[in-house]
PDB file of C-alpha atoms and ligand atoms in Angstrom:
ATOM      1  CA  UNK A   1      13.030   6.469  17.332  1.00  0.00           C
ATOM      2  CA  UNK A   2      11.322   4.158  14.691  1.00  0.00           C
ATOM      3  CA  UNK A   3      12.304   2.732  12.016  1.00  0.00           C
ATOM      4  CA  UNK A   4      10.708   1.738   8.705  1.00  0.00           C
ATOM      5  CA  UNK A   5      11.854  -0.845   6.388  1.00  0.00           C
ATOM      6  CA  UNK A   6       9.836  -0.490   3.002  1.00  0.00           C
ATOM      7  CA  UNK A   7      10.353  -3.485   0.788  1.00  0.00           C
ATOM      8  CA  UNK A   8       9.960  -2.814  -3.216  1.00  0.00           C
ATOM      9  CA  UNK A   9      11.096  -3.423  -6.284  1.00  0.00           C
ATOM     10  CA  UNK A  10      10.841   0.337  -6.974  1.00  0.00           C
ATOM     11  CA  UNK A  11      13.021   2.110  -4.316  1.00  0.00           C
ATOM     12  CA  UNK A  12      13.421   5.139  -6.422  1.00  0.00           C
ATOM     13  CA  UNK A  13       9.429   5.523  -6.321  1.00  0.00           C
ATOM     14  CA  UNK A  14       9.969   6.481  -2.769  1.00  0.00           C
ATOM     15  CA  UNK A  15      13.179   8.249  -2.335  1.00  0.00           C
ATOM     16  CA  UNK A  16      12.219  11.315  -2.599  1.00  0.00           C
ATOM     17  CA  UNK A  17       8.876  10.929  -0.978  1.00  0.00           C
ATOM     18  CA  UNK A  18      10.780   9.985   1.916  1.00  0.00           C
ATOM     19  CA  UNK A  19      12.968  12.753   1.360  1.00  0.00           C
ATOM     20  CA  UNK A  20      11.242  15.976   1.393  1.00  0.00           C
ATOM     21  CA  UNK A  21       9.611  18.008   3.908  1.00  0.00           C
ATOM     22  CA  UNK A  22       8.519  16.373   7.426  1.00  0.00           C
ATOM     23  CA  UNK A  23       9.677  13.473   6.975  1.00  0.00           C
ATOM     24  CA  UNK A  24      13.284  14.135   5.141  1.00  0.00           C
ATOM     25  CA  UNK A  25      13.530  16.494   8.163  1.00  0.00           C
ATOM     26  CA  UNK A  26      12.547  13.820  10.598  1.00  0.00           C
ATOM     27  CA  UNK A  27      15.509  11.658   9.190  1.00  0.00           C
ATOM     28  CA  UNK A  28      17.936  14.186   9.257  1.00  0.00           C
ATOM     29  CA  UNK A  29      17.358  15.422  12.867  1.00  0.00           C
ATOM     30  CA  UNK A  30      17.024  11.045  13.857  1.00  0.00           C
ATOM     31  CA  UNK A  31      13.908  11.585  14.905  1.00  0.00           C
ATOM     32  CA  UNK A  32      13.009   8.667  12.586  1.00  0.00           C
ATOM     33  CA  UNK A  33      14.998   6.077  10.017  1.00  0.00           C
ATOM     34  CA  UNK A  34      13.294   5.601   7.243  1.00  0.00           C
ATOM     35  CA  UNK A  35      14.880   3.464   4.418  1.00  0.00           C
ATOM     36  CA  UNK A  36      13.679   1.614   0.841  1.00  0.00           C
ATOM     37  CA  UNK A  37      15.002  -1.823   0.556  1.00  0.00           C
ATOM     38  CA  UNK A  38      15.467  -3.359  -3.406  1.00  0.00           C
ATOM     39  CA  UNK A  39      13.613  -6.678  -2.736  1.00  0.00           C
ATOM     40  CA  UNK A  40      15.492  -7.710  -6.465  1.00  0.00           C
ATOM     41  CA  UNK A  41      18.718  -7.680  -4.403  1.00  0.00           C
ATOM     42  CA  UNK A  42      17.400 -11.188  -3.009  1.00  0.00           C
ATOM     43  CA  UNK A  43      16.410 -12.179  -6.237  1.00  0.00           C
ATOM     44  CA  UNK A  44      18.430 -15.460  -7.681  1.00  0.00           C
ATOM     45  CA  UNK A  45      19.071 -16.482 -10.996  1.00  0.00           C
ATOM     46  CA  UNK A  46      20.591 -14.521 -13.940  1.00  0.00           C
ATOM     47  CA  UNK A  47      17.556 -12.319 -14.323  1.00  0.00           C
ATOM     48  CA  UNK A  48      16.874 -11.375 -10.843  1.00  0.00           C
ATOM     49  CA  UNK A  49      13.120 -12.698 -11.751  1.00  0.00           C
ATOM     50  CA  UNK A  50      10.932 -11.583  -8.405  1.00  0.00           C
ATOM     51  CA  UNK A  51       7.587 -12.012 -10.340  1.00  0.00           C
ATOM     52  CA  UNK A  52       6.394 -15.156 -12.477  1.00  0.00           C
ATOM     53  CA  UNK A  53       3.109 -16.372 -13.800  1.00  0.00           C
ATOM     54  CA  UNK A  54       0.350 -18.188 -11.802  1.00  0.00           C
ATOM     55  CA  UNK A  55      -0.232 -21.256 -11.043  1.00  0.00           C
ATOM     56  CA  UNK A  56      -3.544 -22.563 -12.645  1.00  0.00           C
ATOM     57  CA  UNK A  57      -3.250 -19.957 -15.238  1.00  0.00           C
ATOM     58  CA  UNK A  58      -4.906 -16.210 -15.721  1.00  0.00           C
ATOM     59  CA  UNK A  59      -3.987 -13.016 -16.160  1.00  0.00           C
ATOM     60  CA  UNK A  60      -0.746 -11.246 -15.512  1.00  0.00           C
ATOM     61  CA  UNK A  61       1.822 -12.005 -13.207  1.00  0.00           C
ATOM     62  CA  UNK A  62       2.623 -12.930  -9.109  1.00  0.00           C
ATOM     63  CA  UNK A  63       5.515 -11.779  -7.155  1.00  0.00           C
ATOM     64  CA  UNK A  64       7.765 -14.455  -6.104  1.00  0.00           C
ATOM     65  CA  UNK A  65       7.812 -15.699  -2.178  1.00  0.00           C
ATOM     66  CA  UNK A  66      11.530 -16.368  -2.275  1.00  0.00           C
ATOM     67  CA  UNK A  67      12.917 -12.838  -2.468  1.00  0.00           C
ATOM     68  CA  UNK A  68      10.393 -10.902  -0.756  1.00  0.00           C
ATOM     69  CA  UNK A  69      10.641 -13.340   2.380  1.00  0.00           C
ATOM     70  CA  UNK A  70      14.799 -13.102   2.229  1.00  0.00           C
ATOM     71  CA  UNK A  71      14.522  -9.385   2.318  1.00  0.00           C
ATOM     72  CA  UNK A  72      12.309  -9.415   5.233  1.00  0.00           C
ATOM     73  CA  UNK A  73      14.496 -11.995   6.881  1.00  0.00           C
ATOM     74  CA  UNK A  74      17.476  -9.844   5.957  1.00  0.00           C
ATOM     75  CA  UNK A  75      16.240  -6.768   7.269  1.00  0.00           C
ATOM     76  CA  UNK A  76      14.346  -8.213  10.789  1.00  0.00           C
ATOM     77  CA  UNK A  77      17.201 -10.702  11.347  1.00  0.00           C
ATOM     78  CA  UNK A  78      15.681 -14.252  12.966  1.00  0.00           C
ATOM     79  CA  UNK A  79      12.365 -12.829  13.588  1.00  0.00           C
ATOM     80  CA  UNK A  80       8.621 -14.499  15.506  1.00  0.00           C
ATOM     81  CA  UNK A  81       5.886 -13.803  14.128  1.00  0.00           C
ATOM     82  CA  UNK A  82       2.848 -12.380  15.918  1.00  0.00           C
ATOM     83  CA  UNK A  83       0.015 -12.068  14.550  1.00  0.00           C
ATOM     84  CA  UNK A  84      -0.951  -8.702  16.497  1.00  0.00           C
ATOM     85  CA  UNK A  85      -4.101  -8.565  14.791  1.00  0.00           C
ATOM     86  CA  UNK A  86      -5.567 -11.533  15.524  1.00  0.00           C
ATOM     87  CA  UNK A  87      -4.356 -13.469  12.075  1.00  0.00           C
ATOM     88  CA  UNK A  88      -4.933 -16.644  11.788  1.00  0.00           C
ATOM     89  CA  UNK A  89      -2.519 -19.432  10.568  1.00  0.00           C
ATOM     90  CA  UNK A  90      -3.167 -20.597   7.802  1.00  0.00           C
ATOM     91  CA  UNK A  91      -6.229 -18.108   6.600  1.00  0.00           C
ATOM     92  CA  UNK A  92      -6.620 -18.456   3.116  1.00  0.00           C
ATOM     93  CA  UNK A  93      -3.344 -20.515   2.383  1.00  0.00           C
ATOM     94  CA  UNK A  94      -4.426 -23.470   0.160  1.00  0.00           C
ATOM     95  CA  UNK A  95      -4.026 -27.296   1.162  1.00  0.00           C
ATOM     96  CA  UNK A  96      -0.259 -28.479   1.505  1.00  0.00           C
ATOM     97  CA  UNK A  97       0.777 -25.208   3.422  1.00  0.00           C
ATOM     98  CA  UNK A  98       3.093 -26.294   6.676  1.00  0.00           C
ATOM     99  CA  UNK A  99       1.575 -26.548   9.517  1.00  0.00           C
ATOM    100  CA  UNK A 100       3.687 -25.020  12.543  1.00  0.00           C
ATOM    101  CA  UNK A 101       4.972 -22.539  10.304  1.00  0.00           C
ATOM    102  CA  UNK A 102       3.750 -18.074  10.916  1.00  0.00           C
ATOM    103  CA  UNK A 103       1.688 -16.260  13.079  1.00  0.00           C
ATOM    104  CA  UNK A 104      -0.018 -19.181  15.166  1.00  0.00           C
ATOM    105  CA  UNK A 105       3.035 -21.361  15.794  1.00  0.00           C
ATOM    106  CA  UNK A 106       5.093 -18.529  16.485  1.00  0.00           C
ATOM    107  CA  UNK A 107       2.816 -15.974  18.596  1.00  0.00           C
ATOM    108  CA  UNK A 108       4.633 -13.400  20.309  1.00  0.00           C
ATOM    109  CA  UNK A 109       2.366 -10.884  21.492  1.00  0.00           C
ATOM    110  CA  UNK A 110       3.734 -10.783  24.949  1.00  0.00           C
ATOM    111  CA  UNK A 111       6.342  -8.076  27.070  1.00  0.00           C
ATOM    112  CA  UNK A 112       8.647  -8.114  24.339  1.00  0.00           C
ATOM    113  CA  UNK A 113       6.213  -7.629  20.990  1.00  0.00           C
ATOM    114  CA  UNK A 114       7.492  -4.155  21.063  1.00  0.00           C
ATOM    115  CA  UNK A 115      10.935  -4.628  20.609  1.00  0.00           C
ATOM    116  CA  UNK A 116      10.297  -7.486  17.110  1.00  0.00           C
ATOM    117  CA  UNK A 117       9.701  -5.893  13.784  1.00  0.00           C
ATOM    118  CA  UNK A 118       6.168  -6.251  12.669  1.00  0.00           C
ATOM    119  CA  UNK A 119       6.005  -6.615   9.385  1.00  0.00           C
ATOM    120  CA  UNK A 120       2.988  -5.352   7.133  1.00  0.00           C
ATOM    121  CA  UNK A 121       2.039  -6.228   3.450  1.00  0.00           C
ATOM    122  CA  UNK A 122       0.401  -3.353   1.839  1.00  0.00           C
ATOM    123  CA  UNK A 123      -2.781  -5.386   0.454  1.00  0.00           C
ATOM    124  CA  UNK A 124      -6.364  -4.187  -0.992  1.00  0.00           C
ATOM    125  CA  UNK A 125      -7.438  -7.049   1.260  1.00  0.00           C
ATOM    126  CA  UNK A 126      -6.272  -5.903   4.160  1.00  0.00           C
ATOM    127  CA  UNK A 127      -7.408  -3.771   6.924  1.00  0.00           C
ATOM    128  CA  UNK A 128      -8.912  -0.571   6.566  1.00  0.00           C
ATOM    129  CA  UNK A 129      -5.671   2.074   7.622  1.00  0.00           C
ATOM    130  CA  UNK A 130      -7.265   4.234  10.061  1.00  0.00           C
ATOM    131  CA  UNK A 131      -5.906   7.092  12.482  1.00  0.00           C
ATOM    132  CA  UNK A 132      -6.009   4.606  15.175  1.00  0.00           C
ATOM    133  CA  UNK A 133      -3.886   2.014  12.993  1.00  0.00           C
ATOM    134  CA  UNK A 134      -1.456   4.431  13.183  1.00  0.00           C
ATOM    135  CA  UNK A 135      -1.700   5.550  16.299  1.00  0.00           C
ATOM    136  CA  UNK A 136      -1.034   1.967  17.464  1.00  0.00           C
ATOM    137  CA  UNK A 137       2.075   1.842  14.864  1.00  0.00           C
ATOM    138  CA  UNK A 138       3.701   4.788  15.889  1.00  0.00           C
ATOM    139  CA  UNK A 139       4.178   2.830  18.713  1.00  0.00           C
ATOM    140  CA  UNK A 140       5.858   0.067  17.446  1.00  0.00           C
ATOM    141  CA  UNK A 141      10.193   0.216  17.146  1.00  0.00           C
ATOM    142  CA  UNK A 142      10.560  -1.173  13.689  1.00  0.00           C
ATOM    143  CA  UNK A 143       7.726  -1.461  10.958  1.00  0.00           C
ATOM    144  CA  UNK A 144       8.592  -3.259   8.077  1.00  0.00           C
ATOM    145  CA  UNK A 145       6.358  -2.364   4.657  1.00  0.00           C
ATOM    146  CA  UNK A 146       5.885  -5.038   1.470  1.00  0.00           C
ATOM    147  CA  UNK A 147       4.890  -3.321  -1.287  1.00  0.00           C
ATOM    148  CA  UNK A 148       3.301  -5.774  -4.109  1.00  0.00           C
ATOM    149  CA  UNK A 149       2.967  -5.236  -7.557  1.00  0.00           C
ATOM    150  CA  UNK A 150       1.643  -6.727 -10.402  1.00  0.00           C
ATOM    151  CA  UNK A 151      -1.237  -9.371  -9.577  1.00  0.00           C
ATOM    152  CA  UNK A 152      -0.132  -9.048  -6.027  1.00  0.00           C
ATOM    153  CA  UNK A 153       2.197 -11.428  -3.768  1.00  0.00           C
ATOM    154  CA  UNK A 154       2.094 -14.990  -3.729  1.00  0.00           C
ATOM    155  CA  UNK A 155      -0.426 -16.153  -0.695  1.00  0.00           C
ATOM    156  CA  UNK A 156       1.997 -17.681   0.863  1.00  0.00           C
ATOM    157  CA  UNK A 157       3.831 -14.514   2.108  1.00  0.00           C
ATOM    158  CA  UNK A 158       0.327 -12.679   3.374  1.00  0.00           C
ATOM    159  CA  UNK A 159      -0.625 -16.224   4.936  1.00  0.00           C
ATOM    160  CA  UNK A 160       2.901 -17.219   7.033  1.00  0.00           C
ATOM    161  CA  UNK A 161       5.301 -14.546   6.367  1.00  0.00           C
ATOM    162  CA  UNK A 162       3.343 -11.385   7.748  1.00  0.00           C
ATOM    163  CA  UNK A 163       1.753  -9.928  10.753  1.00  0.00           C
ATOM    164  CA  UNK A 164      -0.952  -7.966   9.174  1.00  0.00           C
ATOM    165  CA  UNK A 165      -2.251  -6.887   6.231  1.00  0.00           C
ATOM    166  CA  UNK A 166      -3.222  -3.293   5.451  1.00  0.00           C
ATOM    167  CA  UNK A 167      -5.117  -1.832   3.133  1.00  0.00           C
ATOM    168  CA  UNK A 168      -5.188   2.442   2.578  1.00  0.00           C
ATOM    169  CA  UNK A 169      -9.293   2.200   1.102  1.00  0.00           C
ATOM    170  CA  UNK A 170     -11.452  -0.229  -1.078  1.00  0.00           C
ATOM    171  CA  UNK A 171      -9.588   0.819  -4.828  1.00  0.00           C
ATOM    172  CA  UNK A 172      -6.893  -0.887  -6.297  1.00  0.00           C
ATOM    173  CA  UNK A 173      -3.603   0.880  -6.807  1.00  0.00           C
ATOM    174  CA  UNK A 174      -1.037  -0.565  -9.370  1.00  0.00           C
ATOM    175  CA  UNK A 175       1.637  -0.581  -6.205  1.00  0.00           C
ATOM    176  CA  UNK A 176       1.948  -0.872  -2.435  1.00  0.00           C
ATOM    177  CA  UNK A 177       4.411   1.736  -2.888  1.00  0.00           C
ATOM    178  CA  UNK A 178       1.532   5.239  -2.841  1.00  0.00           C
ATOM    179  CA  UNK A 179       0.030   2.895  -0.216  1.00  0.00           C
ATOM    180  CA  UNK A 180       3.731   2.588   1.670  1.00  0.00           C
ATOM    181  CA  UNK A 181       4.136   6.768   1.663  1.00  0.00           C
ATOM    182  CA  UNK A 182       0.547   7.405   2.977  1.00  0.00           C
ATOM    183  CA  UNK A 183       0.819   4.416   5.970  1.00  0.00           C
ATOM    184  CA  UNK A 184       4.640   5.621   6.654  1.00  0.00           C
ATOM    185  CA  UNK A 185       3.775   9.537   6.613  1.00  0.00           C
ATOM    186  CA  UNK A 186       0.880   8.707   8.686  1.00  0.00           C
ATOM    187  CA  UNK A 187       2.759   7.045  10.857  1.00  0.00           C
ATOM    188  CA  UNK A 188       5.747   9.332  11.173  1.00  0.00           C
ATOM    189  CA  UNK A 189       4.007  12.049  12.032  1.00  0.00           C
ATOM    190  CA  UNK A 190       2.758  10.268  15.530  1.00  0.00           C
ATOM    191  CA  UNK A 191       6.126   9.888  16.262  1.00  0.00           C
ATOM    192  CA  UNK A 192       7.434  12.091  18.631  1.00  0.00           C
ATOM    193  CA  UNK A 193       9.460  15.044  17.982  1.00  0.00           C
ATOM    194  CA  UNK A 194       8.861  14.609  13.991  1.00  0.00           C
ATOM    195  CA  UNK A 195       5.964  17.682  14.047  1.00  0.00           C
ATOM    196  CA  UNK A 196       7.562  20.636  15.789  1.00  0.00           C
ATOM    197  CA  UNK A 197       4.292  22.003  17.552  1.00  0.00           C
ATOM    198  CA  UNK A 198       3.056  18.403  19.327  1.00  0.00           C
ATOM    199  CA  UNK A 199      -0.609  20.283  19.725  1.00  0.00           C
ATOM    200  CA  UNK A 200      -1.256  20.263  16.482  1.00  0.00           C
ATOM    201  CA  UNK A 201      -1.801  16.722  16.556  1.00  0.00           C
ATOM    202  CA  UNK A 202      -3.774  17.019  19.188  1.00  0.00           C
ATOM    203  CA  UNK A 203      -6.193  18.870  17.425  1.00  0.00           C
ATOM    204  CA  UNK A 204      -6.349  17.596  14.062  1.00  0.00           C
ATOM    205  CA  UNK A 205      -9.155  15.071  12.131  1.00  0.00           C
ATOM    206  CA  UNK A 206      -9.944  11.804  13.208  1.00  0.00           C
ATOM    207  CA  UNK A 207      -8.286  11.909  17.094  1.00  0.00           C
ATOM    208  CA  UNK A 208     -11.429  12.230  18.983  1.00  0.00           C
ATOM    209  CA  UNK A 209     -13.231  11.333  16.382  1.00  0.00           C
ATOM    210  CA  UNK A 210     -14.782  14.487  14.344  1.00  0.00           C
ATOM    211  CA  UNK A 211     -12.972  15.987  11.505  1.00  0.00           C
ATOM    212  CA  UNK A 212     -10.957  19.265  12.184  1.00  0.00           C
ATOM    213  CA  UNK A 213     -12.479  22.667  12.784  1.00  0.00           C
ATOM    214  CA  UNK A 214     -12.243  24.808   9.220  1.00  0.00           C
ATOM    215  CA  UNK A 215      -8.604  26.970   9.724  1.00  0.00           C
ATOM    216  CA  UNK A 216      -7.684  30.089   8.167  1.00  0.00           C
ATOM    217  CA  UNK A 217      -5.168  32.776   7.496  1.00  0.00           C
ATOM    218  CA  UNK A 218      -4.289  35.866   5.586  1.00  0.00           C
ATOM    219  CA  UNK A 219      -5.858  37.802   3.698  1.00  0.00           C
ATOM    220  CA  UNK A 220      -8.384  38.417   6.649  1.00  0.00           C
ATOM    221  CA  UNK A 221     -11.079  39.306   3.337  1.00  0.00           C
ATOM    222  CA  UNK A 222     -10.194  37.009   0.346  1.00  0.00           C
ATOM    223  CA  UNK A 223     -12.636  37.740  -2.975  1.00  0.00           C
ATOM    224  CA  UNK A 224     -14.844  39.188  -0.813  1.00  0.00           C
ATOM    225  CA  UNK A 225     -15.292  36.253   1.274  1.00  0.00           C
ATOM    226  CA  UNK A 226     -14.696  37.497   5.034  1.00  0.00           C
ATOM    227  CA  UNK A 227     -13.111  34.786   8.225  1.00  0.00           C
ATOM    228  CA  UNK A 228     -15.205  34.977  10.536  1.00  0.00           C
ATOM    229  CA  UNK A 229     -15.215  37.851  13.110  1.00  0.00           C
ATOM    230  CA  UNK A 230     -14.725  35.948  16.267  1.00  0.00           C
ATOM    231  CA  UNK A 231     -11.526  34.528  15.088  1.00  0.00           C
ATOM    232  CA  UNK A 232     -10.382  38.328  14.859  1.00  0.00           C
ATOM    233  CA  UNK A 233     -12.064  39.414  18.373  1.00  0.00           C
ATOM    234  CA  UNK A 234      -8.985  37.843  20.590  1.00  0.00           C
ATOM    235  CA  UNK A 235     -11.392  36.342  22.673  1.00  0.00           C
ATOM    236  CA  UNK A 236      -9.842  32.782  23.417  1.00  0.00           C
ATOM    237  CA  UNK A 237     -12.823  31.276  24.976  1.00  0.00           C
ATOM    238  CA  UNK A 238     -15.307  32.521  22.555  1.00  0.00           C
ATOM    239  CA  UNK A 239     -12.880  31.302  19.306  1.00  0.00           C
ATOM    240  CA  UNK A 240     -12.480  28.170  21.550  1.00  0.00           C
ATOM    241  CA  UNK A 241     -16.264  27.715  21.645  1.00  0.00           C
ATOM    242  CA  UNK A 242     -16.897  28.654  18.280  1.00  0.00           C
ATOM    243  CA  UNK A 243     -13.981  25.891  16.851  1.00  0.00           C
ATOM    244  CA  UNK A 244     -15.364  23.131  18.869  1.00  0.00           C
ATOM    245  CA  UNK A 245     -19.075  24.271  17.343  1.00  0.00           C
ATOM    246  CA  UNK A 246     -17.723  24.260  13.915  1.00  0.00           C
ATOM    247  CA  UNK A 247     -15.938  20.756  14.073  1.00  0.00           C
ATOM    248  CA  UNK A 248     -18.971  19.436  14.995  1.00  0.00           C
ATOM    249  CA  UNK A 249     -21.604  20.739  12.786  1.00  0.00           C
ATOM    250  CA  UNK A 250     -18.513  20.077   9.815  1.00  0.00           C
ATOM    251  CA  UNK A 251     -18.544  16.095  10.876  1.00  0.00           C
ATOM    252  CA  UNK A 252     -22.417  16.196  11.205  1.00  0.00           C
ATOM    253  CA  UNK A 253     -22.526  17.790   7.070  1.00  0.00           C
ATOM    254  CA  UNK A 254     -19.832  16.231   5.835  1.00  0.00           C
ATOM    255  CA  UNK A 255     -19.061  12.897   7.300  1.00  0.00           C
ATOM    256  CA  UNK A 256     -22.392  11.257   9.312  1.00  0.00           C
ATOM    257  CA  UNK A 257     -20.527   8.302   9.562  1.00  0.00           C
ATOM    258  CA  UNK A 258     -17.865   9.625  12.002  1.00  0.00           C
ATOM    259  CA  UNK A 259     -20.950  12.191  13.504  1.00  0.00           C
ATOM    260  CA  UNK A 260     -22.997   8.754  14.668  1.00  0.00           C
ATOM    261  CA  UNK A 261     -20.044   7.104  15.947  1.00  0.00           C
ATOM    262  CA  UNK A 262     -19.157  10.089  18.086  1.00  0.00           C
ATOM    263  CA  UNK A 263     -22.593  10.341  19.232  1.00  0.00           C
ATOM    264  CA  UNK A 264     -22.664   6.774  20.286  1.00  0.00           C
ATOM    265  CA  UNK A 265     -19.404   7.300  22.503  1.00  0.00           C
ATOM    266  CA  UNK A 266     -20.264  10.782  24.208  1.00  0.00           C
ATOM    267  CA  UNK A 267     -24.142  10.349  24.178  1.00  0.00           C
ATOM    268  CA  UNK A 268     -24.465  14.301  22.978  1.00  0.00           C
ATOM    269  CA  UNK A 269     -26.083  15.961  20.283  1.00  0.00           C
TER     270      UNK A 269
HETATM  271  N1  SAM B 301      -4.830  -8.430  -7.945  1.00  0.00           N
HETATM  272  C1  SAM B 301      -4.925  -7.709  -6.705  1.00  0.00           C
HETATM  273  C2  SAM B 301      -6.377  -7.701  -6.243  1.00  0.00           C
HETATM  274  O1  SAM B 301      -7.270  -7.771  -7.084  1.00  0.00           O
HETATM  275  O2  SAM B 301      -6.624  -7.576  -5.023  1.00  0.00           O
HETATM  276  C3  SAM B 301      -4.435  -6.284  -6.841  1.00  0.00           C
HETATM  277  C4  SAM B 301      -2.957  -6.190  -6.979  1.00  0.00           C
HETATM  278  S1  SAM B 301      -2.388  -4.522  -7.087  1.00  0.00           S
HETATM  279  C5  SAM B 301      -2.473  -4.221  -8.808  1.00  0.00           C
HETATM  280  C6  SAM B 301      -0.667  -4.657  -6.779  1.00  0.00           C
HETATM  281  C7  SAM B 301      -0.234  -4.283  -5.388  1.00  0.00           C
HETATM  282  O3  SAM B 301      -0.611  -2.954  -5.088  1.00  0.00           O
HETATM  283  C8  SAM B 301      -0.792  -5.105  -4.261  1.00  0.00           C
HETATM  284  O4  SAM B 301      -0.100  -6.341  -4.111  1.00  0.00           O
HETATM  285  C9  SAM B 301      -0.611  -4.194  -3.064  1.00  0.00           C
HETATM  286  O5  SAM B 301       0.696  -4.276  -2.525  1.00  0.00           O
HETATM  287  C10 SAM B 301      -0.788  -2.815  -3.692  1.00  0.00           C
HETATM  288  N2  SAM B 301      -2.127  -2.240  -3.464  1.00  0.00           N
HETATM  289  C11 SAM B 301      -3.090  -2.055  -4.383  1.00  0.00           C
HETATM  290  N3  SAM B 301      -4.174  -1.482  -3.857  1.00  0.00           N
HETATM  291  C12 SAM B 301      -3.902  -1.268  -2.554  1.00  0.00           C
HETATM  292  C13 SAM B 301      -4.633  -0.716  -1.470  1.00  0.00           C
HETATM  293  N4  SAM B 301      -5.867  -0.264  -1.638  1.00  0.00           N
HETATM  294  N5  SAM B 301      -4.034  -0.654  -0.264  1.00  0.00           N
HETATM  295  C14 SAM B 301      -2.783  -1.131  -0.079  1.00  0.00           C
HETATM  296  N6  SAM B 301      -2.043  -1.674  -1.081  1.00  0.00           N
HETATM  297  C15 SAM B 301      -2.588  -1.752  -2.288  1.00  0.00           C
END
């Protein structure tokens, strides 16, 4: 079982997103426990303010650190920090931050990491979310998400407050929130027991490295466009051979990138 603690001040954005299909089946069967946590609930004050403008002026406005860091705190209890991807304390925090304070002072990554929350700011900055990334999540017993909006999150939560930073591609969406459903989805999926048929994990883009062989399914003739025969013929070994072709000469067209690094690793062309 994992769990996933997504921190917004839009819950309803991902309600039903969280809801439907795999994953509202996941949560019902307890495969997973998925939940959205209202980061204005921490907010103080008569407004609930969790945003307010910058410091040294510009543009638009910065969430707050003080409610975002009491929902974390609320929802990982008294939690260490640790810096699982190699953060480093302090990066990019301006002068005055407190030393002793985050991921260096507090490194965990030892017997136990597994059993602490790690907690994650969605972030344009951050790194790239790969099928690996989650791979390594899924492994994880509690992920906790913090969705930004606006300008983004004061530095002082990304620098002290979180373990890493992750970023779903190099655009900017108005919310972590879109970024939130892909990583979680991604993630859930890994988890076992969430997809019914485990192999088709096994078999799907990105886990050895080449995109997917091309799948299809009735009609057999669609428009006048045809499957191809062997996938008809019955012959397991030869629609074996022909997938594994496929997938390759697919990641060689379409994504040369992934073709090279593949290459590199098995040394075949
Ligand atoms: N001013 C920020 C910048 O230039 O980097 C962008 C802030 S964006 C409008 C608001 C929030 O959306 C961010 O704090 C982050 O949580 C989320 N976000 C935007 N793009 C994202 C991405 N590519 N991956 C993950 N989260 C993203």
């Amino acid at each position: 079982m994992v769990r996933f603690s997504v921190l917004t001040i839009f819950p309803e954005t991902l309600e039903a997103a969280f809801s439907a299909s795999l994953l509202g089946k996941a949560r019902e069967r307890g495969v997973v426990d998925i939940e959205t946590i209202d980061i204005r609930q921490y907010a103080a004050g008569p407004h609930l303010m969790t945003d307010d403008a910058p410091f040294g002026g510009g543009a638009g406005m910065v969430m707050k650190p003080e409610p975002i860091v009491a929902a974390i705190e609320a929802v990982v209890g008294a939690r260490k920090h640790r810096g699982t991807y190699g953060r480093k304390e302090g990066a990019g925090a301006g002068a005055g931050a407190e030393a002793g304070v985050g991921a260096g002072a507090e490194a965990g990554v030892g017997a136990d990491a597994g059993k602490r929350a790690r907690v994650i700011l969605l972030s344009p900055g951050g790194k790239r979310f790969t099928q690996e990334m989650a791979k390594e999540l899924a492994r994880e017993r509690h992920l906790v998400f913090v969705c930004g909006r606006y300008e983004g999150v004061d530095d002082r939560v990304r620098a002290h407050f979180v373990d890493d930073e992750v970023s779903i591609g190099d655009y900017v969406l108005g919310g972590g929130e879109a970024a939130a459903w892909v990583v979680v989805e991604a993630v859930a999926r890994l988890v076992p027991g969430v997809v019914g048929n485990a192999a088709s994990i096994d078999s799907e883009s990105f886990v050895e490295g080449l995109l997917e062989y091309p799948q299809y399914t009735r009609p057999r003739v669609f428009r006048g466009r045809a499957v191809p025969d062997v996938l008809v013929s019955g012959d397991h070994a030869a629609i074996a051979k022909w997938r594994r072709e496929a997938q390759i000469a697919r990641t060689k067209a379409e994504r040369a990138d992934l073709y090279a690094r593949w290459i590199a690793k098995c040394g075949k062309d």
